[in-house]
CSV table of N, CA and C in Angstrom, one decimal:
chain,number,residue,atom,x,y,z
A,1459,MET,N,-6.1,-36.3,-13.5
A,1459,MET,CA,-6.6,-37.7,-13.6
A,1459,MET,C,-7.8,-38.0,-12.6
A,1460,VAL,N,-8.7,-38.8,-13.3
A,1460,VAL,CA,-9.9,-39.0,-12.5
A,1460,VAL,C,-10.1,-40.5,-11.9
A,1461,VAL,N,-10.3,-40.6,-10.9
A,1461,VAL,CA,-10.3,-42.0,-10.3
A,1461,VAL,C,-11.9,-42.5,-10.1
A,1462,ILE,N,-12.3,-43.6,-10.7
A,1462,ILE,CA,-13.4,-44.2,-10.4
A,1462,ILE,C,-13.4,-45.6,-9.9
A,1463,GLN,N,-14.0,-45.6,-8.7
A,1463,GLN,CA,-13.9,-47.0,-7.9
A,1463,GLN,C,-15.1,-47.9,-8.3
A,1464,LEU,N,-14.9,-49.0,-8.6
A,1464,LEU,CA,-15.9,-50.1,-8.7
A,1464,LEU,C,-15.9,-51.3,-8.1
A,1465,GLU,N,-17.0,-51.7,-7.6
A,1465,GLU,CA,-17.3,-52.8,-6.9
A,1465,GLU,C,-18.3,-53.9,-7.5
A,1466,TYR,N,-17.9,-55.1,-7.6
A,1466,TYR,CA,-18.8,-56.2,-8.0
A,1466,TYR,C,-19.6,-56.6,-6.9
A,1467,GLN,N,-21.0,-56.4,-7.2
A,1467,GLN,CA,-21.9,-56.5,-6.0
A,1467,GLN,C,-22.6,-57.8,-6.2
A,1468,GLY,N,-22.2,-58.7,-7.1
A,1468,GLY,CA,-22.7,-60.0,-7.2
A,1468,GLY,C,-23.8,-59.9,-8.3
A,1469,ASP,N,-24.4,-61.3,-8.8
A,1469,ASP,CA,-25.3,-61.3,-9.8
A,1469,ASP,C,-25.2,-60.4,-10.9
A,1470,LEU,N,-24.1,-60.2,-11.4
A,1470,LEU,CA,-23.8,-59.3,-12.5
A,1470,LEU,C,-24.0,-58.0,-12.5
A,1471,HIS,N,-24.0,-57.3,-11.1
A,1471,HIS,CA,-24.3,-55.9,-10.9
A,1471,HIS,C,-22.9,-55.4,-10.5
A,1472,CYS,N,-22.8,-54.4,-10.8
A,1472,CYS,CA,-21.5,-53.3,-10.4
A,1472,CYS,C,-22.1,-52.0,-9.8
A,1473,GLN,N,-21.3,-51.5,-9.0
A,1473,GLN,CA,-21.3,-50.2,-8.4
A,1473,GLN,C,-20.2,-49.4,-8.8
A,1474,ALA,N,-20.3,-48.1,-9.3
A,1474,ALA,CA,-19.2,-47.3,-9.7
A,1474,ALA,C,-19.4,-46.0,-8.9
A,1475,VAL,N,-18.1,-45.5,-8.3
A,1475,VAL,CA,-18.3,-44.3,-7.6
A,1475,VAL,C,-17.4,-43.1,-8.3
A,1476,HIS,N,-18.0,-42.1,-8.9
A,1476,HIS,CA,-17.2,-41.2,-9.4
A,1476,HIS,C,-16.2,-40.4,-8.3
A,1477,GLY,N,-14.9,-40.5,-8.4
A,1477,GLY,CA,-14.1,-39.9,-7.3
A,1477,GLY,C,-14.3,-38.3,-7.0
A,1478,PRO,N,-14.3,-37.6,-8.1
A,1478,PRO,CA,-14.2,-36.2,-7.7
A,1478,PRO,C,-15.7,-35.7,-7.2
A,1479,SER,N,-16.8,-36.4,-7.5
A,1479,SER,CA,-18.2,-35.9,-7.1
A,1479,SER,C,-18.9,-36.9,-6.2
A,1480,GLY,N,-18.5,-38.1,-6.1
A,1480,GLY,CA,-19.1,-39.1,-5.1
A,1480,GLY,C,-20.3,-39.5,-5.8
A,1481,THR,N,-20.7,-39.2,-7.2
A,1481,THR,CA,-21.8,-39.7,-7.8
A,1481,THR,C,-21.8,-41.1,-8.0
A,1482,ILE,N,-22.8,-42.0,-7.7
A,1482,ILE,CA,-22.8,-43.4,-7.9
A,1482,ILE,C,-23.6,-43.9,-9.1
A,1483,LEU,N,-23.2,-44.7,-9.8
A,1483,LEU,CA,-24.1,-45.3,-10.8
A,1483,LEU,C,-23.9,-46.9,-10.8
A,1484,THR,N,-24.9,-47.6,-11.2
A,1484,THR,CA,-25.0,-49.1,-11.2
A,1484,THR,C,-25.0,-49.5,-12.4
A,1485,THR,N,-24.5,-50.7,-12.7
A,1485,THR,CA,-24.6,-51.5,-14.1
A,1485,THR,C,-25.1,-52.7,-13.9
A,1486,ASP,N,-25.7,-53.4,-14.8
A,1486,ASP,CA,-26.1,-54.9,-14.8
A,1486,ASP,C,-26.1,-55.3,-16.2
A,1487,ALA,N,-25.6,-56.7,-16.2
A,1487,ALA,CA,-25.6,-57.3,-17.7
A,1487,ALA,C,-26.8,-57.2,-18.3
A,1488,PRO,N,-26.8,-56.9,-19.7
A,1488,PRO,CA,-28.1,-57.0,-20.5
A,1488,PRO,C,-28.8,-58.5,-20.6
A,1489,LYS,N,-29.9,-58.2,-20.7
A,1489,LYS,CA,-30.6,-59.4,-20.7
A,1489,LYS,C,-30.3,-60.5,-21.9
A,1490,ASP,N,-29.8,-60.1,-22.9
A,1490,ASP,CA,-29.1,-61.0,-23.9
A,1490,ASP,C,-27.7,-61.5,-23.8
A,1491,ASN,N,-27.3,-61.1,-22.4
A,1491,ASN,CA,-26.0,-61.7,-22.2
A,1491,ASN,C,-26.0,-62.0,-20.6
A,1492,HIS,N,-27.1,-62.9,-20.0
A,1492,HIS,CA,-27.0,-63.5,-18.9
A,1492,HIS,C,-27.5,-62.6,-17.8
A,1493,GLY,N,-27.8,-61.0,-18.0
A,1493,GLY,CA,-28.2,-60.3,-16.9
A,1493,GLY,C,-29.9,-60.2,-16.9
A,1494,ARG,N,-30.3,-59.1,-16.1
A,1494,ARG,CA,-31.5,-58.8,-16.1
A,1494,ARG,C,-32.0,-57.6,-16.7
A,1495,GLY,N,-30.8,-56.7,-17.1
A,1495,GLY,CA,-31.0,-55.5,-17.8
A,1495,GLY,C,-31.9,-54.5,-16.8
A,1496,GLU,N,-31.6,-54.7,-15.5
A,1496,GLU,CA,-32.1,-53.6,-14.6
A,1496,GLU,C,-31.5,-52.2,-14.6
A,1497,SER,N,-30.2,-52.1,-15.3
A,1497,SER,CA,-29.6,-50.8,-15.4
A,1497,SER,C,-28.8,-50.9,-16.5
A,1498,PHE,N,-28.1,-49.8,-16.7
A,1498,PHE,CA,-27.2,-49.5,-18.0
A,1498,PHE,C,-26.1,-50.8,-17.9
A,1499,SER,N,-26.1,-51.2,-19.1
A,1499,SER,CA,-25.0,-52.3,-19.4
A,1499,SER,C,-23.6,-51.6,-19.6
A,1500,PRO,N,-22.4,-52.2,-19.3
A,1500,PRO,CA,-21.1,-51.6,-19.6
A,1500,PRO,C,-21.2,-50.9,-21.0
A,1501,THR,N,-21.5,-51.7,-22.0
A,1501,THR,CA,-21.7,-51.2,-23.5
A,1501,THR,C,-22.8,-50.2,-23.7
A,1502,ASP,N,-23.9,-50.2,-22.9
A,1502,ASP,CA,-24.7,-49.0,-22.8
A,1502,ASP,C,-24.0,-47.7,-22.3
A,1503,LEU,N,-23.2,-48.0,-21.4
A,1503,LEU,CA,-22.3,-46.6,-20.9
A,1503,LEU,C,-21.5,-46.1,-22.0
A,1504,VAL,N,-21.0,-47.1,-22.9
A,1504,VAL,CA,-20.2,-46.6,-24.1
A,1504,VAL,C,-21.0,-45.7,-25.0
A,1505,ALA,N,-22.3,-46.3,-25.2
A,1505,ALA,CA,-23.1,-45.4,-26.1
A,1505,ALA,C,-23.5,-44.2,-25.5
A,1506,THR,N,-23.8,-44.2,-24.0
A,1506,THR,CA,-23.9,-42.9,-23.3
A,1506,THR,C,-22.9,-42.1,-23.5
A,1507,ALA,N,-21.7,-42.5,-23.2
A,1507,ALA,CA,-20.6,-41.7,-23.3
A,1507,ALA,C,-20.3,-41.0,-24.5
A,1508,LEU,N,-20.7,-41.7,-25.8
A,1508,LEU,CA,-20.5,-41.1,-26.9
A,1508,LEU,C,-21.4,-39.9,-27.2
A,1509,GLY,N,-22.9,-40.4,-26.9
A,1509,GLY,CA,-23.8,-39.1,-27.2
A,1509,GLY,C,-23.5,-37.8,-26.2
A,1510,SER,N,-23.1,-38.1,-25.0
A,1510,SER,CA,-22.9,-36.9,-24.1
A,1510,SER,C,-21.7,-36.3,-24.4
A,1511,CYS,N,-20.7,-37.0,-24.9
A,1511,CYS,CA,-19.4,-36.3,-25.3
A,1511,CYS,C,-19.4,-35.3,-26.4
A,1512,ILE,N,-20.5,-36.1,-27.5
A,1512,ILE,CA,-20.7,-35.2,-28.8
A,1512,ILE,C,-21.4,-34.0,-28.3
A,1513,LEU,N,-22.5,-34.0,-27.6
A,1513,LEU,CA,-23.1,-32.7,-27.1
A,1513,LEU,C,-22.3,-31.9,-26.2
A,1514,SER,N,-21.4,-32.6,-25.3
A,1514,SER,CA,-20.5,-31.6,-24.7
A,1514,SER,C,-19.6,-30.7,-25.7
A,1515,VAL,N,-18.9,-31.5,-26.4
A,1515,VAL,CA,-18.1,-30.7,-27.3
A,1515,VAL,C,-18.8,-29.7,-28.4
A,1516,MET,N,-20.0,-30.1,-28.7
A,1516,MET,CA,-20.7,-29.2,-29.4
A,1516,MET,C,-21.1,-28.0,-28.7
A,1517,GLY,N,-21.4,-28.1,-27.5
A,1517,GLY,CA,-21.8,-27.1,-26.3
A,1517,GLY,C,-20.7,-26.2,-26.1
A,1518,ILE,N,-19.3,-26.6,-26.1
A,1518,ILE,CA,-18.2,-26.0,-25.9
A,1518,ILE,C,-18.0,-25.0,-27.3
A,1519,THR,N,-18.2,-25.7,-28.3
A,1519,THR,CA,-18.0,-25.1,-29.6
A,1519,THR,C,-19.0,-23.8,-29.7
A,1520,ALA,N,-20.3,-24.2,-29.4
A,1520,ALA,CA,-21.3,-23.3,-29.5
A,1520,ALA,C,-21.0,-22.1,-28.7
A,1521,ARG,N,-20.7,-22.3,-27.5
A,1521,ARG,CA,-20.2,-21.2,-26.6
A,1521,ARG,C,-19.4,-20.2,-27.0
A,1522,ALA,N,-18.2,-20.7,-27.6
A,1522,ALA,CA,-17.5,-19.9,-28.3
A,1522,ALA,C,-17.9,-19.0,-29.6
A,1523,LEU,N,-19.0,-19.7,-30.3
A,1523,LEU,CA,-19.6,-19.1,-31.5
A,1523,LEU,C,-20.9,-18.3,-31.0
A,1524,LYS,N,-21.1,-18.2,-29.6
A,1524,LYS,CA,-22.2,-17.6,-29.2
A,1524,LYS,C,-23.7,-17.9,-29.8
A,1525,VAL,N,-23.7,-19.4,-29.9
A,1525,VAL,CA,-24.8,-20.1,-30.6
A,1525,VAL,C,-25.5,-20.8,-29.5
A,1526,ASP,N,-27.0,-20.6,-29.2
A,1526,ASP,CA,-27.7,-21.4,-28.2
A,1526,ASP,C,-28.0,-22.9,-28.6
A,1527,LEU,N,-27.5,-23.8,-27.9
A,1527,LEU,CA,-27.7,-25.1,-28.2
A,1527,LEU,C,-28.7,-25.8,-27.2
A,1528,ALA,N,-29.4,-25.0,-26.4
A,1528,ALA,CA,-30.2,-25.5,-25.3
A,1528,ALA,C,-31.2,-26.3,-26.0
A,1529,GLY,N,-31.6,-27.6,-25.6
A,1529,GLY,CA,-32.6,-28.4,-26.0
A,1529,GLY,C,-32.2,-29.4,-27.2
A,1530,THR,N,-31.0,-29.2,-27.4
A,1530,THR,CA,-30.4,-30.2,-28.5
A,1530,THR,C,-30.4,-31.6,-27.9
A,1531,THR,N,-30.7,-32.6,-28.8
A,1531,THR,CA,-30.9,-34.0,-28.3
A,1531,THR,C,-29.9,-34.8,-29.0
A,1532,ALA,N,-29.5,-36.0,-28.5
A,1532,ALA,CA,-28.7,-37.0,-29.0
A,1532,ALA,C,-29.5,-38.3,-28.9
A,1533,THR,N,-29.6,-39.1,-29.9
A,1533,THR,CA,-30.3,-40.5,-29.7
A,1533,THR,C,-29.0,-41.5,-30.3
A,1534,VAL,N,-28.6,-42.4,-29.4
A,1534,VAL,CA,-27.6,-43.2,-29.9
A,1534,VAL,C,-28.3,-44.6,-29.7
A,1535,GLU,N,-28.1,-45.3,-30.9
A,1535,GLU,CA,-28.4,-46.8,-31.2
A,1535,GLU,C,-27.4,-47.6,-31.2
A,1536,LYS,N,-27.2,-48.6,-30.3
A,1536,LYS,CA,-26.1,-49.4,-30.1
A,1536,LYS,C,-26.6,-50.8,-30.6
A,1537,GLU,N,-25.7,-51.4,-31.5
A,1537,GLU,CA,-26.0,-52.5,-32.1
A,1537,GLU,C,-24.7,-53.5,-31.7
A,1538,MET,N,-25.0,-54.8,-31.3
A,1538,MET,CA,-23.7,-55.7,-30.8
A,1538,MET,C,-23.7,-56.8,-31.9
A,1539,VAL,N,-22.4,-57.2,-31.9
A,1539,VAL,CA,-22.2,-58.5,-32.9
A,1539,VAL,C,-21.6,-59.5,-31.8
A,1540,ASN,N,-22.0,-60.8,-32.2
A,1540,ASN,CA,-21.6,-61.9,-31.3
A,1540,ASN,C,-20.5,-62.7,-31.8
A,1541,ALA,N,-20.1,-62.5,-33.1
A,1541,ALA,CA,-19.0,-63.3,-33.8
A,1541,ALA,C,-18.2,-62.5,-34.4
A,1542,PRO,N,-16.8,-62.5,-34.6
A,1542,PRO,CA,-16.0,-63.7,-33.9
A,1542,PRO,C,-16.1,-63.5,-32.2
A,1543,ILE,N,-16.2,-62.3,-31.8
A,1543,ILE,CA,-16.3,-62.1,-30.4
A,1543,ILE,C,-17.5,-61.2,-30.2
A,1544,ARG,N,-18.0,-61.2,-29.0
A,1544,ARG,CA,-19.0,-60.0,-28.6
A,1544,ARG,C,-18.5,-58.7,-28.5
A,1545,ARG,N,-19.0,-57.8,-29.2
A,1545,ARG,CA,-18.4,-56.5,-29.0
A,1545,ARG,C,-19.4,-55.6,-29.6
A,1546,ILE,N,-19.4,-54.3,-29.6
A,1546,ILE,CA,-20.2,-53.3,-30.2
A,1546,ILE,C,-19.7,-53.1,-31.5
A,1547,GLN,N,-20.6,-53.3,-32.4
A,1547,GLN,CA,-20.5,-53.2,-33.8
A,1547,GLN,C,-20.8,-51.8,-34.4
A,1548,ARG,N,-22.0,-51.1,-34.0
A,1548,ARG,CA,-22.2,-49.9,-34.3
A,1548,ARG,C,-22.9,-49.0,-33.5
A,1549,LEU,N,-22.6,-47.7,-33.6
A,1549,LEU,CA,-23.1,-46.6,-32.6
A,1549,LEU,C,-23.6,-45.7,-33.4
A,1550,SER,N,-24.9,-45.8,-33.8
A,1550,SER,CA,-25.6,-44.8,-34.8
A,1550,SER,C,-26.1,-43.4,-34.0
A,1551,VAL,N,-25.6,-42.2,-34.3
A,1551,VAL,CA,-26.1,-41.0,-33.3
A,1551,VAL,C,-26.9,-40.1,-34.2
A,1552,LYS,N,-27.8,-39.9,-33.8
A,1552,LYS,CA,-28.8,-38.7,-34.4
A,1552,LYS,C,-28.8,-37.5,-33.6
A,1553,ILE,N,-28.3,-36.4,-33.9
A,1553,ILE,CA,-28.5,-35.1,-33.3
A,1553,ILE,C,-29.5,-34.3,-33.8
A,1554,HIS,N,-30.3,-33.6,-33.0
A,1554,HIS,CA,-31.4,-32.8,-33.3
A,1554,HIS,C,-30.9,-31.4,-32.7
A,1555,VAL,N,-30.8,-30.5,-33.5
A,1555,VAL,CA,-30.6,-29.0,-32.9
A,1555,VAL,C,-31.9,-28.3,-33.3
A,1556,PRO,N,-32.5,-27.8,-32.3
A,1556,PRO,CA,-34.0,-27.3,-32.7
A,1556,PRO,C,-34.0,-25.8,-33.1
A,1557,HIS,N,-32.8,-25.4,-33.1
A,1557,HIS,CA,-32.8,-23.7,-33.4
A,1557,HIS,C,-32.1,-23.8,-35.1
A,1558,GLN,N,-32.6,-22.4,-35.2
A,1558,GLN,CA,-31.9,-22.2,-36.7
A,1558,GLN,C,-30.4,-21.8,-36.5
A,1559,VAL,N,-29.5,-22.2,-37.5
A,1559,VAL,CA,-28.0,-21.8,-37.2
A,1559,VAL,C,-27.6,-21.7,-38.4
A,1560,SER,N,-26.8,-20.9,-38.6
A,1560,SER,CA,-26.2,-20.5,-40.1
A,1560,SER,C,-25.3,-21.6,-40.7
A,1561,GLU,N,-25.3,-21.8,-41.8
A,1561,GLU,CA,-24.6,-22.9,-42.5
A,1561,GLU,C,-23.1,-23.0,-42.1
A,1562,ALA,N,-22.3,-21.7,-41.9
A,1562,ALA,CA,-21.1,-21.8,-41.3
A,1562,ALA,C,-20.9,-22.5,-39.9
A,1563,HIS,N,-21.7,-21.9,-39.0
A,1563,HIS,CA,-21.8,-22.6,-37.7
A,1563,HIS,C,-22.3,-24.0,-37.8
A,1564,ARG,N,-23.1,-24.4,-38.5
A,1564,ARG,CA,-23.5,-25.7,-38.7
A,1564,ARG,C,-22.2,-26.7,-38.9
A,1565,GLN,N,-21.5,-26.2,-39.9
A,1565,GLN,CA,-20.5,-27.0,-40.4
A,1565,GLN,C,-19.2,-27.1,-39.2
A,1566,THR,N,-19.2,-25.9,-38.5
A,1566,THR,CA,-18.3,-25.9,-37.3
A,1566,THR,C,-18.7,-27.0,-36.1
A,1567,LEU,N,-20.0,-27.0,-36.0
A,1567,LEU,CA,-20.5,-27.7,-35.0
A,1567,LEU,C,-20.7,-29.0,-35.3
A,1568,GLU,N,-20.8,-29.4,-36.6
A,1568,GLU,CA,-20.8,-30.8,-37.1
A,1568,GLU,C,-19.3,-31.4,-37.0
A,1569,LYS,N,-18.3,-30.6,-37.4
A,1569,LYS,CA,-16.9,-30.8,-37.2
A,1569,LYS,C,-16.6,-31.3,-35.8
A,1570,ALA,N,-16.9,-30.4,-35.0
A,1570,ALA,CA,-16.7,-30.5,-33.5
A,1570,ALA,C,-17.3,-32.0,-33.0
A,1571,ALA,N,-18.3,-32.2,-33.3
A,1571,ALA,CA,-19.0,-33.5,-33.1
A,1571,ALA,C,-18.2,-34.6,-33.5
A,1572,HIS,N,-17.6,-34.6,-34.5
A,1572,HIS,CA,-16.8,-35.8,-35.0
A,1572,HIS,C,-15.4,-35.8,-34.2
A,1573,THR,N,-15.0,-34.6,-33.4
A,1573,THR,CA,-13.5,-34.7,-32.8
A,1573,THR,C,-13.8,-34.9,-31.3
A,1574,CYS,N,-15.1,-35.4,-30.9
A,1574,CYS,CA,-15.0,-35.7,-29.4
A,1574,CYS,C,-14.2,-36.6,-29.0
A,1575,PRO,N,-13.7,-36.7,-27.8
A,1575,PRO,CA,-12.8,-37.5,-27.4
A,1575,PRO,C,-13.2,-38.9,-27.3
A,1576,VAL,N,-14.3,-39.3,-27.2
A,1576,VAL,CA,-15.1,-40.7,-27.1
A,1576,VAL,C,-15.0,-41.3,-28.6
A,1577,HIS,N,-15.6,-40.5,-29.5
A,1577,HIS,CA,-15.7,-40.8,-30.9
A,1577,HIS,C,-14.3,-41.1,-31.3
A,1578,GLN,N,-13.2,-40.3,-31.0
A,1578,GLN,CA,-11.8,-40.6,-31.4
A,1578,GLN,C,-11.2,-41.8,-30.7
A,1579,SER,N,-11.7,-42.1,-29.6
A,1579,SER,CA,-11.1,-43.3,-28.9
A,1579,SER,C,-11.7,-44.6,-29.2
A,1580,LEU,N,-12.7,-44.6,-29.7
A,1580,LEU,CA,-13.4,-46.0,-30.0
A,1580,LEU,C,-12.7,-46.6,-31.3
A,1581,HIS,N,-12.5,-47.9,-31.0
A,1581,HIS,CA,-11.7,-48.6,-32.2
A,1581,HIS,C,-12.3,-48.7,-33.6
A,1582,PRO,N,-11.4,-48.6,-34.6
A,1582,PRO,CA,-11.8,-48.3,-35.8
A,1582,PRO,C,-12.8,-49.1,-36.4
A,1583,ASP,N,-12.9,-50.4,-35.9
A,1583,ASP,CA,-14.0,-51.4,-36.3
A,1583,ASP,C,-15.3,-51.1,-35.7
A,1584,VAL,N,-15.7,-50.0,-35.0
A,1584,VAL,CA,-16.8,-49.6,-34.4
A,1584,VAL,C,-17.3,-48.7,-35.3
A,1585,GLN,N,-18.5,-48.9,-36.2
A,1585,GLN,CA,-19.2,-47.9,-36.9
A,1585,GLN,C,-19.7,-46.9,-36.3
A,1586,LYS,N,-19.5,-45.7,-36.4
A,1586,LYS,CA,-20.0,-44.5,-35.5
A,1586,LYS,C,-20.5,-43.5,-36.4
A,1587,PRO,N,-21.6,-43.5,-37.3
A,1587,PRO,CA,-22.1,-42.4,-38.1
A,1587,PRO,C,-22.8,-41.5,-37.1
A,1588,ILE,N,-22.6,-40.3,-37.5
A,1588,ILE,CA,-23.5,-39.1,-37.0
A,1588,ILE,C,-24.3,-38.6,-37.9
A,1589,GLU,N,-25.8,-38.4,-37.7
A,1589,GLU,CA,-26.8,-37.8,-38.5
A,1589,GLU,C,-27.1,-36.4,-37.7
A,1590,PHE,N,-27.4,-35.6,-38.5
A,1590,PHE,CA,-27.7,-34.2,-38.0
A,1590,PHE,C,-29.2,-33.6,-38.4
A,1591,THR,N,-29.9,-33.2,-37.8
A,1591,THR,CA,-31.1,-32.3,-38.2
A,1591,THR,C,-31.1,-31.0,-37.6
A,1592,TRP,N,-31.5,-29.9,-38.3
A,1592,TRP,CA,-31.4,-28.5,-37.7
A,1592,TRP,C,-32.6,-28.0,-37.9
A,1593,GLY,N,-32.9,-27.1,-36.9
A,1593,GLY,CA,-34.2,-26.3,-36.9
A,1593,GLY,C,-35.5,-27.0,-36.6
């Protein structure tokens, strides 16, 4: 179990402390929802979590396959919807692997990406397509 301590600091800013490491991050509400957009918003962190989870799970799989994924990037585009309630509508993920990888390893790595815990934990109404480019 991991504990994360959060404190509301006023003016729509929060500070979170990661228990195991002591790392601190801050959040702010986005400009389109009463904030100043001075840091990641909570929904930005969901998008960040998805991208970093996909890369991490692919990295674990690549290590087992003895495939080098160094330099692989993820870009996540977050789209919100306001009706009937404000929520994340779509998280489009683009993964770019700069290396040549065999077709068998590509399939294994793409399957791994879709099994990341964040991807699996998001509500089914959230669209979460993943697009890959290789080499």
